[in-house]
Coordinates of C-alpha atoms in Angstrom, one line a residue:
M8 CA 2.6 6.6 21.3
K9 CA 2.0 9.9 19.6
R10 CA -1.1 10.6 18.0
K11 CA -0.9 11.6 14.4
G12 CA -2.7 14.7 12.9
S13 CA -2.3 18.2 11.9
V14 CA -0.4 20.0 14.7
L15 CA -0.3 23.9 14.6
S16 CA 1.3 25.6 17.6
L17 CA -0.8 28.3 19.4
A18 CA 2.1 30.8 18.4
A19 CA 1.9 29.8 14.8
M20 CA -1.9 30.2 14.8
S21 CA -1.7 33.7 16.5
V22 CA 0.7 34.8 13.7
W23 CA -1.5 33.5 11.1
M24 CA -4.3 35.5 12.5
L25 CA -2.0 38.4 12.9
A26 CA -0.9 38.1 9.3
A27 CA -4.5 37.7 8.1
C28 CA -5.4 41.1 9.9
T29 CA -2.4 43.0 8.8
P30 CA -2.7 45.3 5.7
G31 CA -0.3 44.2 2.9
G32 CA 0.2 40.8 4.9
G33 CA -0.7 38.8 1.9
G34 CA 1.5 37.1 -0.4
S35 CA 3.7 34.7 1.5
G36 CA 1.9 35.6 4.7
S37 CA 5.1 37.0 6.4
T38 CA 5.0 39.9 8.5
S39 CA 7.5 42.4 9.1
T40 CA 7.2 44.9 11.9
A41 CA 8.4 48.5 12.0
A42 CA 11.9 49.3 11.9
S43 CA 13.9 50.1 15.0
A44 CA 13.8 53.6 16.5
N45 CA 17.5 54.4 15.7
G46 CA 17.2 52.9 12.2
T47 CA 20.5 51.0 12.7
N48 CA 19.4 47.6 14.3
P49 CA 18.1 44.9 11.9
Q50 CA 14.4 45.1 11.4
P51 CA 12.3 42.5 13.1
V52 CA 11.3 39.8 10.5
Q53 CA 8.7 36.9 11.0
L54 CA 9.0 33.9 8.8
R55 CA 6.6 30.9 8.6
M56 CA 8.1 27.5 8.2
S57 CA 6.2 24.2 7.3
W58 CA 7.4 20.6 7.5
W59 CA 6.0 17.2 7.8
G60 CA 7.1 14.4 10.0
S61 CA 7.1 12.6 13.2
Q62 CA 6.9 13.9 16.8
V63 CA 10.8 13.3 17.0
R64 CA 11.3 15.5 14.0
H65 CA 8.9 18.1 15.3
D66 CA 10.6 18.2 18.6
A67 CA 14.1 18.5 17.1
T68 CA 13.1 21.2 14.7
M69 CA 11.5 23.4 17.3
K70 CA 14.8 23.3 19.2
V71 CA 16.7 24.4 16.1
I72 CA 14.3 27.2 15.6
D73 CA 14.9 28.4 19.2
L74 CA 18.7 28.2 18.7
F75 CA 18.3 30.2 15.5
Q76 CA 16.2 33.0 17.2
K77 CA 18.5 33.3 19.9
K78 CA 21.4 34.0 17.5
Y79 CA 19.2 36.2 15.4
P80 CA 16.7 37.7 17.7
N81 CA 15.2 40.0 15.1
I82 CA 14.1 37.0 13.1
K83 CA 11.0 34.9 14.4
V84 CA 10.1 31.7 12.9
N85 CA 6.9 30.5 13.2
A86 CA 6.3 26.8 12.8
E87 CA 3.5 25.0 10.8
Y88 CA 4.1 21.1 11.3
M89 CA 2.1 18.1 10.9
G90 CA 2.3 14.5 10.0
S91 CA 2.8 13.3 6.5
E92 CA -0.9 12.7 5.9
G93 CA -2.6 15.9 4.5
Y94 CA 0.7 17.8 4.3
W95 CA 0.7 18.2 0.5
D96 CA -3.1 18.9 0.3
K97 CA -2.6 21.9 2.8
L98 CA 0.5 23.1 0.9
N99 CA -1.3 22.9 -2.5
T100 CA -4.1 24.9 -1.0
Q101 CA -1.8 27.5 0.3
V102 CA 0.3 27.7 -2.9
A103 CA -2.9 28.2 -4.9
G104 CA -4.0 30.8 -2.5
G105 CA -0.7 32.6 -2.6
N106 CA -0.2 32.0 1.1
A107 CA 2.7 29.5 1.2
P108 CA 5.0 29.5 4.0
D109 CA 8.4 31.3 3.5
L110 CA 10.2 28.2 4.3
I111 CA 8.8 25.0 2.7
Q112 CA 9.9 21.4 3.3
V113 CA 9.5 19.4 0.1
G114 CA 10.6 16.1 -1.1
N115 CA 11.9 14.8 -4.4
N116 CA 8.6 16.2 -5.9
Y117 CA 9.9 19.7 -5.6
P118 CA 9.9 20.0 -9.6
D119 CA 6.1 19.9 -9.1
Y120 CA 6.3 23.0 -7.2
V121 CA 8.8 24.6 -9.4
A122 CA 6.3 24.0 -12.2
K123 CA 3.7 25.9 -10.3
G124 CA 6.1 28.9 -9.8
A125 CA 6.0 28.2 -6.0
L126 CA 9.6 28.1 -5.3
L127 CA 12.4 30.6 -5.4
D128 CA 15.6 30.2 -7.3
I129 CA 17.9 30.6 -4.6
S130 CA 21.2 30.3 -6.4
S131 CA 22.2 33.9 -5.8
Y132 CA 22.3 33.1 -2.0
L133 CA 24.7 30.3 -2.4
G134 CA 28.1 31.1 -1.3
K135 CA 26.6 34.1 0.7
E136 CA 23.8 33.5 3.1
I137 CA 23.8 29.8 2.2
N138 CA 27.1 28.0 3.0
M139 CA 27.5 24.7 1.2
D140 CA 31.1 24.6 1.1
D141 CA 31.2 21.1 2.7
F142 CA 28.6 19.5 0.5
S143 CA 29.4 17.3 -2.4
K144 CA 28.4 18.6 -5.9
A145 CA 26.1 15.8 -6.3
S146 CA 24.2 16.7 -3.1
I147 CA 24.1 20.4 -4.1
D148 CA 22.8 19.4 -7.5
S149 CA 20.1 17.3 -6.1
G150 CA 18.3 20.5 -5.5
R151 CA 18.9 22.1 -8.9
L152 CA 16.6 22.0 -11.9
D153 CA 17.5 23.5 -15.1
G154 CA 20.6 25.1 -13.7
K155 CA 18.6 26.8 -10.9
L156 CA 18.8 25.9 -7.2
Y157 CA 15.4 25.4 -5.6
G158 CA 16.2 23.6 -2.5
V159 CA 19.1 22.6 0.0
V160 CA 19.1 18.9 0.7
L161 CA 18.4 18.1 4.3
G162 CA 19.7 14.5 4.3
M163 CA 20.1 11.4 2.2
N164 CA 18.3 8.2 2.7
A165 CA 17.8 4.7 1.6
F166 CA 14.9 2.3 2.5
G167 CA 15.3 -1.1 3.9
V168 CA 13.3 -3.8 5.7
A169 CA 13.3 -3.1 9.4
Y170 CA 12.8 -6.3 11.5
N171 CA 11.6 -6.6 15.2
T172 CA 14.5 -8.5 16.8
E173 CA 12.4 -9.8 19.7
L174 CA 9.7 -11.3 17.5
V175 CA 12.4 -13.0 15.4
K176 CA 13.9 -14.5 18.4
K177 CA 10.6 -15.6 19.8
A178 CA 9.9 -17.4 16.5
G179 CA 13.1 -19.1 16.8
L180 CA 14.5 -17.8 13.4
Q181 CA 17.7 -16.4 12.5
P182 CA 17.7 -12.7 11.6
P183 CA 17.2 -12.0 7.9
T184 CA 20.3 -11.0 5.8
D185 CA 21.0 -8.5 3.3
K186 CA 20.9 -11.1 0.4
W187 CA 17.4 -12.5 0.0
T188 CA 15.1 -12.9 -2.8
W189 CA 11.4 -12.1 -3.0
E190 CA 10.8 -15.8 -2.9
E191 CA 12.9 -16.1 0.3
F192 CA 11.3 -13.0 1.7
G193 CA 8.0 -14.6 1.5
K194 CA 8.9 -17.8 3.0
Y195 CA 10.6 -16.1 5.8
A196 CA 7.7 -13.9 6.4
G197 CA 5.4 -17.0 6.3
D198 CA 7.5 -19.1 8.7
L199 CA 7.2 -16.0 11.2
T200 CA 3.5 -15.9 10.8
K201 CA 3.3 -19.6 11.7
A202 CA 5.7 -19.4 14.7
L203 CA 4.2 -16.2 16.0
G204 CA 0.7 -17.6 16.4
K205 CA -2.8 -16.1 15.9
G206 CA -3.1 -12.3 15.3
S207 CA 0.5 -11.9 14.2
Y208 CA 2.0 -11.8 10.8
G209 CA 5.4 -12.0 9.3
S210 CA 5.3 -8.9 7.4
V211 CA 3.3 -5.7 6.7
D212 CA 1.3 -5.8 3.5
E213 CA 3.4 -3.4 1.3
S214 CA 1.5 -3.8 -1.8
W215 CA -0.3 -0.4 -1.7
L216 CA 1.8 1.5 0.8
N217 CA 4.7 3.0 -1.0
T218 CA 5.0 4.2 -4.5
L219 CA 8.7 4.0 -4.3
Y220 CA 8.8 0.4 -3.2
L221 CA 6.9 -0.3 -6.5
T222 CA 9.5 1.7 -8.3
Y223 CA 12.3 -0.3 -6.6
F224 CA 10.5 -3.6 -7.6
A225 CA 10.3 -2.4 -11.3
R226 CA 13.9 -1.2 -11.3
Q227 CA 15.0 -4.8 -10.7
D228 CA 13.5 -5.5 -14.3
N229 CA 15.3 -2.3 -15.5
K230 CA 12.0 -0.4 -15.7
T231 CA 10.8 2.6 -13.6
L232 CA 7.6 4.4 -12.8
Y233 CA 8.4 7.6 -14.8
K234 CA 11.1 8.2 -17.3
D235 CA 11.5 10.8 -19.9
G236 CA 8.2 12.4 -19.4
K237 CA 6.3 9.0 -19.6
V238 CA 5.3 5.9 -17.7
G239 CA 8.3 3.8 -17.5
L240 CA 6.7 0.5 -16.9
D241 CA 3.7 -1.5 -18.3
K242 CA 0.5 -3.2 -17.1
A243 CA 2.4 -6.5 -17.0
E244 CA 4.9 -5.2 -14.5
L245 CA 1.9 -3.9 -12.3
E246 CA 0.3 -7.2 -12.5
K247 CA 3.5 -8.9 -11.5
W248 CA 3.7 -6.7 -8.3
F249 CA 0.2 -7.2 -7.2
T250 CA 0.3 -10.8 -7.9
M251 CA 3.4 -11.3 -5.8
W252 CA 1.6 -9.8 -2.9
E253 CA -1.6 -11.5 -3.5
N254 CA 0.5 -14.8 -3.2
F255 CA 2.0 -13.6 -0.1
R256 CA -1.5 -12.9 1.3
K257 CA -2.7 -16.4 0.4
E258 CA 0.4 -18.0 2.0
G259 CA -0.2 -16.1 5.3
A260 CA 3.2 -14.1 4.9
V261 CA 1.2 -10.9 5.4
G262 CA -2.2 -10.4 7.1
P263 CA -5.6 -10.4 5.4
A264 CA -6.9 -7.2 3.9
S265 CA -9.2 -6.8 6.9
F266 CA -6.1 -6.6 9.2
S267 CA -3.7 -4.6 6.8
A268 CA -6.2 -2.0 5.8
G269 CA -6.7 -0.9 9.5
Y270 CA -3.1 0.6 9.6
T271 CA -1.7 3.4 7.8
E272 CA 1.8 2.1 9.0
S273 CA 3.1 5.4 9.8
P274 CA 4.8 5.3 13.4
D275 CA 1.6 6.4 15.2
N276 CA -0.7 3.8 13.6
S277 CA 1.5 0.7 12.8
S278 CA 1.0 -3.0 13.2
F279 CA 4.7 -3.1 13.3
V280 CA 5.1 -0.7 16.1
Q281 CA 2.4 -2.6 18.0
G282 CA 4.3 -6.0 17.6
K283 CA 1.7 -7.5 15.4
T284 CA 4.0 -7.7 12.4
A285 CA 7.8 -8.4 12.3
L286 CA 8.8 -6.9 9.0
K287 CA 8.3 -3.6 7.5
V288 CA 9.8 -1.5 4.9
I289 CA 11.0 2.0 6.3
W290 CA 13.4 4.6 5.2
S291 CA 16.8 4.8 7.1
N292 CA 15.9 8.2 8.6
Q293 CA 12.8 6.7 10.3
V294 CA 14.8 4.4 12.5
S295 CA 14.8 6.7 15.4
A296 CA 11.0 7.5 15.0
Y297 CA 10.0 3.9 15.0
Q298 CA 12.5 3.0 17.8
K299 CA 11.2 5.9 19.9
V300 CA 7.9 4.3 20.0
M301 CA 9.0 0.7 20.5
K302 CA 10.2 -1.3 23.2
D303 CA 11.7 -4.1 21.0
E304 CA 15.0 -3.3 19.2
I305 CA 14.7 -3.0 15.4
K306 CA 17.3 -3.4 12.9
L307 CA 17.7 -2.9 9.1
V308 CA 18.5 -5.2 6.2
M309 CA 18.5 -4.5 2.4
P310 CA 15.0 -5.3 0.8
P311 CA 14.6 -8.4 -1.4
G312 CA 16.6 -8.7 -4.6
G313 CA 15.3 -9.9 -7.8
G314 CA 17.5 -12.9 -8.1
S315 CA 20.0 -14.0 -10.6
G316 CA 20.3 -11.6 -13.5
A317 CA 18.1 -8.9 -11.9
A318 CA 19.3 -5.3 -12.0
Q319 CA 20.0 -3.3 -8.8
G320 CA 17.0 -1.6 -7.6
L321 CA 18.1 0.5 -4.6
W322 CA 19.3 4.2 -4.7
L323 CA 20.3 6.8 -2.2
Q324 CA 17.7 9.4 -2.1
P325 CA 17.7 13.0 -0.9
S326 CA 15.2 12.8 2.0
Q327 CA 13.9 16.2 1.9
F328 CA 14.9 19.9 0.7
M329 CA 14.3 23.2 2.5
S330 CA 13.1 25.6 -0.1
V331 CA 11.9 29.1 -0.1
S332 CA 8.7 30.4 -1.3
A333 CA 8.7 32.4 -4.5
K334 CA 6.4 34.9 -2.8
T335 CA 8.4 35.4 0.4
Q336 CA 9.1 38.9 1.4
H337 CA 12.2 37.8 3.3
P338 CA 14.4 35.6 1.0
K339 CA 17.7 36.7 2.8
E340 CA 16.5 35.7 6.2
A341 CA 15.0 32.6 5.0
A342 CA 18.2 31.7 3.2
M343 CA 20.1 32.3 6.4
F344 CA 17.9 29.9 8.4
I345 CA 18.5 27.2 5.7
S346 CA 22.2 27.6 6.1
F347 CA 22.0 27.5 9.9
M348 CA 19.8 24.3 9.7
V349 CA 22.3 22.4 7.8
N350 CA 25.6 23.7 9.1
D351 CA 25.4 25.0 12.7
P352 CA 27.2 22.4 14.9
E353 CA 24.7 22.5 17.7
A354 CA 21.6 22.6 15.4
T355 CA 22.9 19.6 13.3
A356 CA 23.6 17.8 16.5
I357 CA 20.2 18.2 17.5
L358 CA 18.7 17.2 14.3
G359 CA 20.9 14.1 14.0
S360 CA 20.1 11.8 11.2
E361 CA 16.3 12.1 11.4
R362 CA 16.1 13.6 8.1
G363 CA 18.8 11.5 6.8
V364 CA 22.5 11.4 6.6
S365 CA 23.7 15.1 6.1
G366 CA 25.1 16.0 2.8
S367 CA 27.9 18.0 4.5
S368 CA 31.1 15.9 5.1
K369 CA 31.9 18.2 8.0
V370 CA 28.5 17.5 9.8
R371 CA 28.6 13.9 8.8
D372 CA 32.0 13.3 10.4
A373 CA 30.9 15.1 13.7
Q374 CA 27.6 13.1 13.8
K375 CA 29.4 9.8 13.4
A376 CA 31.7 10.8 16.2
K377 CA 28.9 11.2 18.6
A378 CA 26.3 9.0 17.0
T379 CA 23.5 7.3 19.3
P380 CA 23.0 3.5 18.9
E381 CA 19.9 4.5 16.6
D382 CA 22.0 7.0 14.5
K383 CA 24.8 4.5 14.2
K384 CA 22.6 2.0 12.6
V385 CA 21.4 4.7 10.0
F386 CA 25.1 5.7 9.0
D387 CA 26.1 1.9 8.8
Y388 CA 23.0 1.2 6.6
V389 CA 23.4 4.2 4.3
D390 CA 27.1 3.3 3.9
L391 CA 25.9 -0.2 3.0
V392 CA 23.5 0.8 0.3
S393 CA 25.9 3.3 -1.1
G394 CA 27.8 0.3 -2.3
N395 CA 24.7 -1.5 -3.5
S396 CA 22.9 1.1 -5.4
R397 CA 22.6 3.1 -8.6
V398 CA 21.5 6.4 -9.7
N399 CA 17.8 7.2 -8.7
D400 CA 15.2 8.1 -11.2
R401 CA 12.8 11.1 -11.2
E402 CA 9.6 10.6 -9.3
I403 CA 6.3 10.8 -11.1
P404 CA 4.8 14.1 -11.3
N405 CA 1.7 14.5 -9.1
G406 CA 3.1 11.6 -7.1
G407 CA 0.5 12.0 -4.4
E408 CA -2.4 11.3 -6.8
F409 CA -0.6 8.2 -8.0
Q410 CA -0.1 7.0 -4.4
S411 CA -3.9 7.6 -3.6
A412 CA -4.7 5.3 -6.7
L413 CA -2.2 2.7 -5.7
T414 CA -3.7 2.6 -2.2
N415 CA -7.3 2.5 -3.5
L416 CA -6.6 -0.3 -6.1
G417 CA -4.2 -2.4 -3.9
Q418 CA -7.0 -2.4 -1.3
Q419 CA -9.7 -3.2 -3.6
I420 CA -7.5 -6.2 -4.9
A421 CA -7.1 -7.4 -1.3
F422 CA -10.6 -7.4 -0.5
G423 CA -11.5 -9.2 -3.6
K424 CA -13.4 -6.2 -5.0
K425 CA -11.3 -5.9 -8.2
S426 CA -9.3 -8.3 -10.4
I427 CA -5.4 -7.8 -10.5
S428 CA -5.7 -7.3 -14.4
D429 CA -8.5 -4.6 -14.0
A430 CA -6.7 -2.8 -11.2
S431 CA -3.3 -2.9 -13.0
Q432 CA -4.8 -1.4 -16.2
E433 CA -6.7 1.3 -14.2
L434 CA -3.5 2.3 -12.3
Y435 CA -1.6 2.3 -15.6
E436 CA -4.1 4.7 -17.1
T437 CA -4.0 6.8 -14.0
A438 CA -0.3 7.2 -14.3
V439 CA -0.5 8.3 -17.9
K440 CA -3.5 10.7 -17.0
I441 CA -1.5 12.5 -14.2
I442 CA 1.7 12.7 -16.0
N443 CA 0.0 14.4 -19.0
K444 CA -1.8 16.9 -16.7

């Protein structure tokens, strides 16, 4: 099992130190060494690239960097990678200090960084250094804001409920299906808990773990967390969410607070990975990362529906974007790397679907033809969701702050430190406050 935490390669640390000691090496922190002696060869260029993710992602991305550097030996890409925890805090610090990496992995929160002036409009490189000929217009436009291109989509995702096939067999239950309601989910998870015995629980307690799962729940009532510059749901919707999970807790469908609060539920600190829970919400691109650290096979089904008359809550989501710092000294080379990352046959084969299903039809077809069993699950699941989804909503600005509040208040409810009514009111007021920042 991989240990989570900030990881910075020694090479990257050396470059950081070099950049800090190089006159004029401020701004993006890029370094460009002297021109070649004859003046005709490309000048050596150094880029910094940051991303978050699992060890699986780190390993694959490092291989792609090596490939790129072999093809373009004058360009050195220095990696700065870490787990998701702390990534945004670090990036925010770098942006505030004018020292952001040249290449920045961002999520659907990229408008936050556009608003900060941190990302470069890369429209002028499209069709030149950046080739997106095989991408659909929708996937290209997912990186646009106000007509400007701020990122190239790295994959499309959908979340689902992963289940441990061996624990389900051990419990003597049939596997869950793609058509179940929240009520049926709770009963199924409760039956798992009873059958698996002491110390094991049917499902992970998701009440405080994922802002987007709350959004999914609200969308079934034709509400959403953020819409038209305002909070798109009310206190009653938050109470409904927390009450449902409180009932699951009382029924034993999920573990008590003392159990659930002990896990972040990322692959390296997960009750699901440790075989203590049988059901967990994950993104489709996380199948490989979870399967890599688990012996038991996992499969995905769609999350619970809202029942008769409920709206469809699911959507296909751009997983991440690769963007370029507004302060980079080497936008052309950064654009070249992005194009290599999303188009090169060898590079895209290495990356697989770990960041989601490619937006390029050419890459997608090639990957399907050589899909591993885990990747095939991802392709099949995304295909399933594509027929059972609707257009996604904009994410709440400053989403990290909302997630922190959701975690804090959700745990206070679970530990009996705060009422559902008070916590819901506080969470609603927090949403209003961070939107109006």
